[in-house]
Coordinates of C-alpha atoms in Angstrom, one line a residue:
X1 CA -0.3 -44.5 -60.7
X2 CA -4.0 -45.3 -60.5
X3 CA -6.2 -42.4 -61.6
X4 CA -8.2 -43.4 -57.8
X5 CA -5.3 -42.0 -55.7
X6 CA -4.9 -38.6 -57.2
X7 CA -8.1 -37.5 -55.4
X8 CA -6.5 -38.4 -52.3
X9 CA -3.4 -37.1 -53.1
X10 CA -5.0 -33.7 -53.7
X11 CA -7.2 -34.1 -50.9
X12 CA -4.0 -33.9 -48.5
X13 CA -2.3 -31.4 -50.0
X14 CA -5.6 -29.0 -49.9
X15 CA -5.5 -29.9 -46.5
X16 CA -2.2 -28.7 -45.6
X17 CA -2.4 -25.6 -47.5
X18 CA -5.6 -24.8 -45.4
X19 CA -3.5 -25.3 -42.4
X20 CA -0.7 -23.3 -43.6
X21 CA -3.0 -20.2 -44.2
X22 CA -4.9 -20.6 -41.0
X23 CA -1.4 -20.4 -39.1
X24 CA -0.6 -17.5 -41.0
X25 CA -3.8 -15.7 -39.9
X26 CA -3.4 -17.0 -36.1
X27 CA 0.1 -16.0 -35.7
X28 CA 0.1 -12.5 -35.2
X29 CA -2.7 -12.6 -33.0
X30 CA -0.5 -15.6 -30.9
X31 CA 2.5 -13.2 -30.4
X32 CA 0.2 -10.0 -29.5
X33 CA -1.0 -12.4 -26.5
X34 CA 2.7 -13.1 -25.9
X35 CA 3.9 -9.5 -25.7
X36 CA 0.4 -9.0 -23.9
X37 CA 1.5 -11.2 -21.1
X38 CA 5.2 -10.4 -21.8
X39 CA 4.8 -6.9 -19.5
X40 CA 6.5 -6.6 -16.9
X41 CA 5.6 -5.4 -13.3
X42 CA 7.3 -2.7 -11.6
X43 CA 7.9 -5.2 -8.8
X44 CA 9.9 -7.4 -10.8
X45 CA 12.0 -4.2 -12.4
X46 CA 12.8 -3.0 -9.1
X47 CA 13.7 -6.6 -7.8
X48 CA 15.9 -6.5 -10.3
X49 CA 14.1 -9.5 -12.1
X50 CA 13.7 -8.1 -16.1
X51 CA 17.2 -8.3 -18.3
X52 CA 17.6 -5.0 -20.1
X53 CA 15.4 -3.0 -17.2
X54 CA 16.7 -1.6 -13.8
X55 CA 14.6 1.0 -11.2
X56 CA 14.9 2.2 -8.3
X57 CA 12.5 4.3 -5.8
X58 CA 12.7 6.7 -3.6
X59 CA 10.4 8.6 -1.2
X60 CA 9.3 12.1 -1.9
X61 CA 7.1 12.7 1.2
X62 CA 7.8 15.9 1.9
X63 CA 5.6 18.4 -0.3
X64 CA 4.7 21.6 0.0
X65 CA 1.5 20.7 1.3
X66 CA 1.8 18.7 4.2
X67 CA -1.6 18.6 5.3
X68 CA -2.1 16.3 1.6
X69 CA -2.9 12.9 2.9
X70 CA -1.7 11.0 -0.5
X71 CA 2.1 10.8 -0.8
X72 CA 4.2 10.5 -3.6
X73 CA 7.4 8.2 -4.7
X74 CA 10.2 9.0 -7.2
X75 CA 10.9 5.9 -9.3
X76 CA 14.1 6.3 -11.4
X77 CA 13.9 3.9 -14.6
X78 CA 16.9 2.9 -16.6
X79 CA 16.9 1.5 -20.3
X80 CA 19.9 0.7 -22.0
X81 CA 18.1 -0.7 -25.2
X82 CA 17.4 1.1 -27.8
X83 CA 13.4 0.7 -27.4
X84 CA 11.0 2.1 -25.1
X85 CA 9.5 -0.7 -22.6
X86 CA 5.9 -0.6 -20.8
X87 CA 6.1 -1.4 -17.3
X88 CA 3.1 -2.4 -15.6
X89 CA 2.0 -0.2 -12.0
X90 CA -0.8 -2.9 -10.4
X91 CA -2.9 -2.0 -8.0
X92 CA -1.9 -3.1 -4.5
X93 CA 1.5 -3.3 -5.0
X94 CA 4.0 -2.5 -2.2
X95 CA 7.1 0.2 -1.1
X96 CA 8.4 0.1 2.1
X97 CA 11.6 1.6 3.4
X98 CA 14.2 -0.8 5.3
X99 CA 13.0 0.8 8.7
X100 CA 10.4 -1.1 10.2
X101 CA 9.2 2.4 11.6
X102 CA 8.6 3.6 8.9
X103 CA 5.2 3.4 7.0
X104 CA 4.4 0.7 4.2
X105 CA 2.5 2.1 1.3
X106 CA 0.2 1.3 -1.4
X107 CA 0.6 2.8 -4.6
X108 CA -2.4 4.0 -6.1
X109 CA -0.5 4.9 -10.1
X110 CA 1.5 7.5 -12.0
X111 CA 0.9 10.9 -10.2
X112 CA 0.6 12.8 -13.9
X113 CA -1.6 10.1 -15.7
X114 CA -4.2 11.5 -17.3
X115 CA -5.7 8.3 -18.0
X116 CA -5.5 6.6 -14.9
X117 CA -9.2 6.7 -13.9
X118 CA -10.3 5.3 -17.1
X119 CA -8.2 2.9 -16.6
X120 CA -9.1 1.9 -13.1
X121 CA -13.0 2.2 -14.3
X122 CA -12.2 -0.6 -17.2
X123 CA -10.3 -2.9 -15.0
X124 CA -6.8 -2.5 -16.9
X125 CA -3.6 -2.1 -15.1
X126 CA -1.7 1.1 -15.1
X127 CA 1.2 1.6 -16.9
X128 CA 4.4 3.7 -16.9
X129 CA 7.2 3.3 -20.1
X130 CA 11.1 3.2 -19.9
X131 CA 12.1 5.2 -22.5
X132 CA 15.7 4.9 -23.6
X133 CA 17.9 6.0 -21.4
X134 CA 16.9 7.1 -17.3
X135 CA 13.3 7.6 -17.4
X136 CA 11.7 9.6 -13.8
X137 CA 7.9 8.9 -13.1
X138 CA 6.3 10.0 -9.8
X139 CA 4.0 7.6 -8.2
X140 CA 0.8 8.4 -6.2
X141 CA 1.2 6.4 -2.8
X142 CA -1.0 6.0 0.3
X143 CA -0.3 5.2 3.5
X144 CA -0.9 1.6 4.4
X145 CA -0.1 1.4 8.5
X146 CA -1.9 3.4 10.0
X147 CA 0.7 4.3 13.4
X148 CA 4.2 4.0 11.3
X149 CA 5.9 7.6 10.4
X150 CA 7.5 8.7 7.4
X151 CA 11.0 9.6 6.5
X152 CA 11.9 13.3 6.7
X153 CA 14.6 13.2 3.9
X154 CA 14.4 11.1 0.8
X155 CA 14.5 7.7 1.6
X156 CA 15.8 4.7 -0.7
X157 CA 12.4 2.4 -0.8
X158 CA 12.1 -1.7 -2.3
X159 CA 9.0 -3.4 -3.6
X160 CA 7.0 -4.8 -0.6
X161 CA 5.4 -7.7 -2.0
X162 CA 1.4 -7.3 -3.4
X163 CA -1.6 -6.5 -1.0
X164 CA -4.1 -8.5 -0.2
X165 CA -7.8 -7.8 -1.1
X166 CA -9.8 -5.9 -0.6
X167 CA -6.7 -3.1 -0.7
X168 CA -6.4 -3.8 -4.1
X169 CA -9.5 -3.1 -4.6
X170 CA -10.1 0.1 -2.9
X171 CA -7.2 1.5 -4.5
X172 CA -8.5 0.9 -7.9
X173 CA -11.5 2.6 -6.8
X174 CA -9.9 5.5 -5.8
X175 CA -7.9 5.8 -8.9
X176 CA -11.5 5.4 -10.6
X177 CA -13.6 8.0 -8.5
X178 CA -10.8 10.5 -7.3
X179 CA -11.8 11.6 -4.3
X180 CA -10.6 14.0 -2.1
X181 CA -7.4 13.1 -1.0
X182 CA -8.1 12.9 3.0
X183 CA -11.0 10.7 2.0
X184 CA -8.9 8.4 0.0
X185 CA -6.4 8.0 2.9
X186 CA -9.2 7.2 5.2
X187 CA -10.7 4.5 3.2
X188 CA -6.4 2.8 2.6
X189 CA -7.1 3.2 6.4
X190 CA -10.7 1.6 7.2
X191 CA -8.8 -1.7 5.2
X192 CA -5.8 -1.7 6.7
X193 CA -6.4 -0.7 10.5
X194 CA -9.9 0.7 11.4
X195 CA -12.7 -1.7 9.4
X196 CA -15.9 -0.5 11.4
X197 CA -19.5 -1.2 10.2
X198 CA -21.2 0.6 8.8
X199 CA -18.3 2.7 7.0
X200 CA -18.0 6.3 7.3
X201 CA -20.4 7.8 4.3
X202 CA -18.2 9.6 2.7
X203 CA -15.8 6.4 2.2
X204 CA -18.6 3.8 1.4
X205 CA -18.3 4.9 -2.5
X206 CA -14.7 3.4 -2.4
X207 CA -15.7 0.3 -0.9
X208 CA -17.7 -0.6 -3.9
X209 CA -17.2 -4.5 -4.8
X210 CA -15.9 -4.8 -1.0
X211 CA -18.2 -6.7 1.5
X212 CA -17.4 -4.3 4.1
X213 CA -19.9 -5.7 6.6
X214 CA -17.7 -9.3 6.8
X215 CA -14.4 -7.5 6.3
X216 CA -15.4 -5.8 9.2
X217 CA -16.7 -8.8 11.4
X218 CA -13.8 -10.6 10.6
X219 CA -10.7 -8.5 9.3
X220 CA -7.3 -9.9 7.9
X221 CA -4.0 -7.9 7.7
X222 CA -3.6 -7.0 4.0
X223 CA 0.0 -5.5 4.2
X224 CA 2.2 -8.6 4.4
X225 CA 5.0 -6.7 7.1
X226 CA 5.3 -8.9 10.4
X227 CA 6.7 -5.9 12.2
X228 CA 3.5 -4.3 12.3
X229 CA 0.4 -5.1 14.4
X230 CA -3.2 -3.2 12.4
X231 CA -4.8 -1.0 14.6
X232 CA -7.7 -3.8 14.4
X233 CA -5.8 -6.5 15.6
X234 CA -4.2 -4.2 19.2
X235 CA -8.4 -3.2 19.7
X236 CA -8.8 -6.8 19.5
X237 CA -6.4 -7.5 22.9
X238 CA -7.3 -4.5 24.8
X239 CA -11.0 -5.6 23.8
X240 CA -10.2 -9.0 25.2
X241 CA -8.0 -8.2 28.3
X242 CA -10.8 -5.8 29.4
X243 CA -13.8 -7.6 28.9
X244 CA -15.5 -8.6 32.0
X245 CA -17.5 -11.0 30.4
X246 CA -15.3 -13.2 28.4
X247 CA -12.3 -13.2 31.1
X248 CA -8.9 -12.0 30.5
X249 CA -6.3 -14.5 29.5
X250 CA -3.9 -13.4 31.4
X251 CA -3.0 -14.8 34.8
X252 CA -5.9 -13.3 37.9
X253 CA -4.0 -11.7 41.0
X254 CA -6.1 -13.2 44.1
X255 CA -8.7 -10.8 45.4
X256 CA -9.0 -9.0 42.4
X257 CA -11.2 -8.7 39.3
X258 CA -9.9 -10.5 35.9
X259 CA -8.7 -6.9 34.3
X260 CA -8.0 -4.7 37.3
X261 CA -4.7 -6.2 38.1
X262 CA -4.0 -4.6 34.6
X263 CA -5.3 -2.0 35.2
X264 CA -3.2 -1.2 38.4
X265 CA -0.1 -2.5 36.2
X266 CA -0.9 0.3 33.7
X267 CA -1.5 3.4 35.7
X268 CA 1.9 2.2 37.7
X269 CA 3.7 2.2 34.5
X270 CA 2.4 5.7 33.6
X271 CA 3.5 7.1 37.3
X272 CA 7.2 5.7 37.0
X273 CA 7.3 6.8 33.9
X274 CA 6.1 10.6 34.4
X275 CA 8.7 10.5 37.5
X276 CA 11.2 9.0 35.0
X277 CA 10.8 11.7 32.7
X278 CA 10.6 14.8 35.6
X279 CA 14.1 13.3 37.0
X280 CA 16.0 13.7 33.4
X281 CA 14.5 17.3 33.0
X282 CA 16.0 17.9 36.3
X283 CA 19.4 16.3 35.8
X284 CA 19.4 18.7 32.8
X285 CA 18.6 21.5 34.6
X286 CA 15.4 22.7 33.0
X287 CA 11.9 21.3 33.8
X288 CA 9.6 19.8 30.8
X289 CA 8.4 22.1 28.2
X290 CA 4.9 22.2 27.4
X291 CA 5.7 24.9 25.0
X292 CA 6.8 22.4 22.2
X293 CA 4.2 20.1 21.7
X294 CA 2.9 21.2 18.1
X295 CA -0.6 20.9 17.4
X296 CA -1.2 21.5 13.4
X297 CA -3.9 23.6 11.6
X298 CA -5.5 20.7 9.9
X299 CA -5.1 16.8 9.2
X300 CA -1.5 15.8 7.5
X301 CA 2.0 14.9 7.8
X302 CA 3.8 17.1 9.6
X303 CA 7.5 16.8 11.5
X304 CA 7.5 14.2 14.8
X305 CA 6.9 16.6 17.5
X306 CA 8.7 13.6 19.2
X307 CA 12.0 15.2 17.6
X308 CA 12.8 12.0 15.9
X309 CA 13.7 12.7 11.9
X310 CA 10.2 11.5 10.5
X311 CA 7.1 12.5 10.4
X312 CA 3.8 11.6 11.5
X313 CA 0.3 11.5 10.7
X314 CA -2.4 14.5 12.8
X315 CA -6.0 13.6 12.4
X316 CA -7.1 16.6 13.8
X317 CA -7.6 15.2 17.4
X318 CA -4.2 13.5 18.3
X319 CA -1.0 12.2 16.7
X320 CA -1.0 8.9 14.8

């Protein structure tokens, strides 16, 4: 062999020894990313999407303060490895019952995390672990539909889908700042149903990152649930069947302006209906009583005074 080709020779092998050690070096950093990324969301536990992981969820409105806006969730987590597995709780993610009556919620994190406003602050995602075994975690939950009710008795529940921003967004601010409850609820609220401009003061803090002047102007439904219509949207057609100026879409009766005709329509409705109501008392032999309509001490959940098994939302003036 010429003496000129051992330099090469040794040039190559330097070179793959080099690459060998930087591989060595890069590889544990390669599979933290992997298990990094390898988390799994809640979501996908509860759709039943991660082998080795299974949860369900169940409602746990009914605490001993009713008048506490924020709601909680009971998620039941079952392992049957031998090694404890970090599920990720995002922001904006999504339990609904399988009533359409009933409310849609966002979940705001674990109810006993004592970290869960750093958390928020640094822009991580929380996190809850199933331990070996059947693992229970209570989740923090807000009311995302303003008019729907909640379940009296505890209610089987199934991931929802993600929100759309800015909920997302607002939750994690409210996870950061902790706010009063009731103020939290209103500003899950001013997203979801009632985006007016300027924001109420005490909820502008949670709207941080949020252009809440065009969110207001022009509002989208963040809580992907075709059965419900945001309070927004229902201002919008009243808005548009009453205004004089713009014309109502609906069909004019001759001789009359474009909205009285529904109007007339309305108040008919309510007179049939009140005579409706006075003929079944009366069938039943007792008259209507007054008596019964409950009118709570403060803001909260409380039972349907409508006698249905839920309950619904007081907000100090009337029933949501």
């Amino acid at each position: 062999m010429s003496a000129n080709r051992l330099p090469v020779r040794n040039a190559r092998r330097g070179l793959l020894v080099v690459m060998a050690v930087m591989a060595a070096l890069l590889a544990p950093g390669a599979v933290a990313g992997a298990q990094e990324t390898a988390v799994p969301t809640l979501g996908a536990v509860l759709d039943g999407e991660v082998a080795g992981l299974s949860a369900t969820a169940t409602t746990a409105f009914a605490g001993e303060d009713p008048s506490r806006p924020a709601m909680e969730v009971e998620i039941q987590l079952t392992n049957p490895g031998d090694t404890s597995v970090p599920v990720a709780v995002p922001f904006g993610m999504l339990l609904a019952t399988d009533d359409e009556a009933d409310q849609t919620t966002g979940v705001l994190g674990p109810t006993d995390d004592p970290t869960l406003a750093e958390v928020a602050a640094s822009g991580g995602t929380p996190e809850i672990t199933a331990a070996p075994g059947t693992t229970y975690v209570m989740l923090t939950v807000y009311c995302a539909e303003l008019d729907d009710g909640a379940p009296y008795e505890p209610t089987p529940m199934h991931y929802a889908g993600m929100a759309a921003e800015p909920l997302p967004a607002v939750l994690r601010n409210i996870a950061a700042q902790q706010p009063d409850d009731w103020v939290g609820q209103e500003a899950v609220w001013w997203v979801t149903d009632d985006p007016t401009y300027p924001p109420p003061a005490d909820i502008a803090p949670l709207l941080e990152g949020v252009d809440a002047e065009a969110f207001a102007s022009d509002p989208h439904q963040v809580v992907p649930d075709s059965a419900y219509a945001p309070g927004w949207s229902r201002a919008g057609v009243v808005d548009e069947a009453f205004d004089g100026g713009t014309q109502s879409r609906a069909p004019a009766i001759p001789g009359s302006s474009s909205g009285s005709w529904l109007f007339w329509l309305l108040a008919a409705g309510a007179v049939l209906g009140t005579i409706a109501i006075v003929a079944a008392a009366r069938r039943g032999g007792r008259r209507p009583d007054a008596a019964r309509v409950i009118v709570p001490p403060r803001p909260g959940w409380y039972p349907d005074p409508g006698g249905s098994s839920s309950y619904r939302f007081w907000d100090g003036a009337r029933w949501r």
